[in-house]
Amino acid sequence: MKQLEPVRVGLLGLGTVGGGVVNVLKRNQSEIARRAGRGIVVTHAAARETNFPGVDTAGIETSTDAFAMVERPDIQIVVELIGGYEPARELVLRAIASGKHVVTANKALIARHGNEIFAAAQKKGVMVAFEAAVAGGIPIIKALREGLAANRIEWVAGIINGTTNFILTEMRDKGRAFADVLAEAQKLGYAEADPTFDVEGIDAAHKLTILAAIAFGIPLQFDKAYTEGISVITPEDVGYAEQLGYRIKHLGITRRTEKGIELRVHPTLVPERRLIANVDGVMNAVLVKGDAVGPTLYYGAGAGREPTASAVVADLVDVTRTLTSDPGNRVPHLAFQPDCLSDIPLLPMEEVETAYYLRMRAADRPGVLADVTRILADSGISIEAVVQKEPDPAAREASVIMLTHRVPERRMNEAIARIEALDTIAGKVTRIRLETLAAN
Ligand code: HSE
């Protein structure tokens, strides 16, 4: 093999993931060079901190000036690990303008500004790689974009936020309270800087937006994603779901339908026998249904120092291998050729069709259940199961739990509004969507 000079890399951010990238590149350097065809070395890092515990910074020039670093002529690849929208966007665009390839783990940046960033990269003939942006160490971008390139993808459903999966698992297994588990996820370093991004599903929606673009060849459209968090889920719902043979998972789901593409993040009941229903703690998993391959499942660590570094370094190897290739012959950023993207619309949530779990508190009086089932029947909603829990004699109320067949969300919204208006129903009806995730 002809000996080439090592590729020189500049890191933006030398925290948890940046430190992991440095350590993995050093530890596995000879194996990585054998794969990439030349060495890959971090020569520069720009970071706010000046102390880097657990990171061997020998040979790395560190500074606090990120803007100067992205324009250095002696760096070929910039790795962006600072997260958030700005100044990450500005730094990445400047790196591209100065002819650098970019590797990023920033899902928010790609989901919201990816169209602009990829257009700039295309014009300049540089690569922007983002494997670490979705599901940490799981190579899901590569699997969807390259491994499944023969398929017409039908749907993707994933546990793509470790923090919410950890919270739901702890609620189920130990009956722990929501706030207490969230605090632990923050301490473990899994939660986003603003944990409402995790809890309200924004982080998962960022990742799902990216998966949808690659699965279906559509532009990134984060603003059209439907997002619902897990703060409405009570230990009671987790328990009832379990009794009915389901687990509650916070899923990102994107599906191709005749009317358009669904793009939605929300708590979901999943049959407990599905593998994905058994993905617990901070682990991530993505289930992809292709027309040729059928369902495939990808599982692994969705966050953490070295799992995320694993994805970043794989991107560095990819970029290094194709440094000298004609930009027109590289794998397209969003899997499909940029002039072949589809304008198939994203479906508003009201038009999405799913099954439902409903829980309501009903007065312990004759005819109450009949009123509820009549409303559902009037809306053409078919009931699959009904469970009434022993009435609470003091409150003279009973919890009623129902599972329904699939129905468009608009019809369910109308039915729920009518049920809530009954004077025999107390408070709000809890509604959790249900997906069988069956192979057919
Ligand atoms: N906050 C994210 C999670 C980190 O909990 O999955 C990885 O993107």
mmCIF file with all atom_site columns, C-alpha atoms and ligand atoms in Angstrom, residues 105 107 132-136 159-166 185 189-195 197-199 203-204 207 282-284 301-304 308, ligand 1:
data_model
loop_
_atom_site.group_PDB
_atom_site.id
_atom_site.type_symbol
_atom_site.label_atom_id
_atom_site.label_alt_id
_atom_site.label_comp_id
_atom_site.label_asym_id
_atom_site.label_entity_id
_atom_site.label_seq_id
_atom_site.pdbx_PDB_ins_code
_atom_site.Cartn_x
_atom_site.Cartn_y
_atom_site.Cartn_z
_atom_site.occupancy
_atom_site.B_iso_or_equiv
_atom_site.pdbx_formal_charge
_atom_site.auth_seq_id
_atom_site.auth_comp_id
_atom_site.auth_asym_id
_atom_site.auth_atom_id
_atom_site.pdbx_PDB_model_num
ATOM   1  C CA . ALA A 1 105 ? -22.968 14.242 15.819 1.00 0.00 ? 105 ALA A CA 1
ATOM   2  C CA . LYS A 1 107 ? -28.977 15.889 15.251 1.00 0.00 ? 107 LYS A CA 1
ATOM   3  C CA . ALA A 1 132 ? -23.502 9.773  15.250 1.00 0.00 ? 132 ALA A CA 1
ATOM   4  C CA . ALA A 1 133 ? -26.491 12.120 15.015 1.00 0.00 ? 133 ALA A CA 1
ATOM   5  C CA . VAL A 1 134 ? -29.009 9.260  15.195 1.00 0.00 ? 134 VAL A CA 1
ATOM   6  C CA . ALA A 1 135 ? -28.987 6.495  17.792 1.00 0.00 ? 135 ALA A CA 1
ATOM   7  C CA . GLY A 1 136 ? -25.376 7.083  18.885 1.00 0.00 ? 136 GLY A CA 1
ATOM   8  C CA . ILE A 1 159 ? -36.572 4.017  20.391 1.00 0.00 ? 159 ILE A CA 1
ATOM   9  C CA . ILE A 1 160 ? -34.207 6.852  19.614 1.00 0.00 ? 160 ILE A CA 1
ATOM   10 C CA . ASN A 1 161 ? -33.986 8.648  22.914 1.00 0.00 ? 161 ASN A CA 1
ATOM   11 C CA . GLY A 1 162 ? -32.213 6.821  25.713 1.00 0.00 ? 162 GLY A CA 1
ATOM   12 C CA . THR A 1 163 ? -33.327 9.185  28.459 1.00 0.00 ? 163 THR A CA 1
ATOM   13 C CA . THR A 1 164 ? -37.061 8.609  27.911 1.00 0.00 ? 164 THR A CA 1
ATOM   14 C CA . ASN A 1 165 ? -36.547 4.870  27.512 1.00 0.00 ? 165 ASN A CA 1
ATOM   15 C CA . PHE A 1 166 ? -34.649 4.825  30.794 1.00 0.00 ? 166 PHE A CA 1
ATOM   16 C CA . ALA A 1 185 ? -30.399 10.267 33.553 1.00 0.00 ? 185 ALA A CA 1
ATOM   17 C CA . GLY A 1 189 ? -24.815 12.304 31.151 1.00 0.00 ? 189 GLY A CA 1
ATOM   18 C CA . TYR A 1 190 ? -27.537 10.939 28.837 1.00 0.00 ? 190 TYR A CA 1
ATOM   19 C CA . ALA A 1 191 ? -29.980 13.812 28.926 1.00 0.00 ? 191 ALA A CA 1
ATOM   20 C CA . GLU A 1 192 ? -29.695 16.822 26.618 1.00 0.00 ? 192 GLU A CA 1
ATOM   21 C CA . ALA A 1 193 ? -28.459 20.142 28.020 1.00 0.00 ? 193 ALA A CA 1
ATOM   22 C CA . ASP A 1 194 ? -32.140 21.096 28.138 1.00 0.00 ? 194 ASP A CA 1
ATOM   23 C CA . PRO A 1 195 ? -33.833 17.859 29.278 1.00 0.00 ? 195 PRO A CA 1
ATOM   24 C CA . PHE A 1 197 ? -35.725 18.111 24.534 1.00 0.00 ? 197 PHE A CA 1
ATOM   25 C CA . ASP A 1 198 ? -35.669 14.494 25.718 1.00 0.00 ? 198 ASP A CA 1
ATOM   26 C CA . VAL A 1 199 ? -38.867 14.418 27.727 1.00 0.00 ? 199 VAL A CA 1
ATOM   27 C CA . ASP A 1 203 ? -34.563 15.131 20.456 1.00 0.00 ? 203 ASP A CA 1
ATOM   28 C CA . ALA A 1 204 ? -36.317 12.045 19.063 1.00 0.00 ? 204 ALA A CA 1
ATOM   29 C CA . LYS A 1 207 ? -33.447 12.027 14.808 1.00 0.00 ? 207 LYS A CA 1
ATOM   30 C CA . VAL A 1 282 ? -30.833 3.823  27.939 1.00 0.00 ? 282 VAL A CA 1
ATOM   31 C CA . MET A 1 283 ? -30.490 1.472  24.977 1.00 0.00 ? 283 MET A CA 1
ATOM   32 C CA . ASN A 1 284 ? -31.813 2.456  21.544 1.00 0.00 ? 284 ASN A CA 1
ATOM   33 C CA . ALA A 1 301 ? -26.084 2.209  22.817 1.00 0.00 ? 301 ALA A CA 1
ATOM   34 C CA . GLY A 1 302 ? -27.720 5.447  21.724 1.00 0.00 ? 302 GLY A CA 1
ATOM   35 C CA . ALA A 1 303 ? -25.425 7.734  23.692 1.00 0.00 ? 303 ALA A CA 1
ATOM   36 C CA . GLY A 1 304 ? -22.257 7.750  25.750 1.00 0.00 ? 304 GLY A CA 1
ATOM   37 C CA . THR A 1 308 ? -20.935 7.879  19.979 1.00 0.00 ? 308 THR A CA 1
HETATM 38 N N1 . HSE B 2 .   ? -30.239 12.856 25.005 1.00 0.00 ? 1   HSE B N1 1
HETATM 39 C C1 . HSE B 2 .   ? -30.017 11.829 24.047 1.00 0.00 ? 1   HSE B C1 1
HETATM 40 C C2 . HSE B 2 .   ? -30.663 10.538 24.547 1.00 0.00 ? 1   HSE B C2 1
HETATM 41 C C3 . HSE B 2 .   ? -28.533 11.653 23.819 1.00 0.00 ? 1   HSE B C3 1
HETATM 42 O O1 . HSE B 2 .   ? -31.089 10.493 25.712 1.00 0.00 ? 1   HSE B O1 1
HETATM 43 O O2 . HSE B 2 .   ? -30.794 9.600  23.789 1.00 0.00 ? 1   HSE B O2 1
HETATM 44 C C4 . HSE B 2 .   ? -28.185 11.007 22.517 1.00 0.00 ? 1   HSE B C4 1
HETATM 45 O O3 . HSE B 2 .   ? -28.626 11.712 21.414 1.00 0.00 ? 1   HSE B O3 1
#
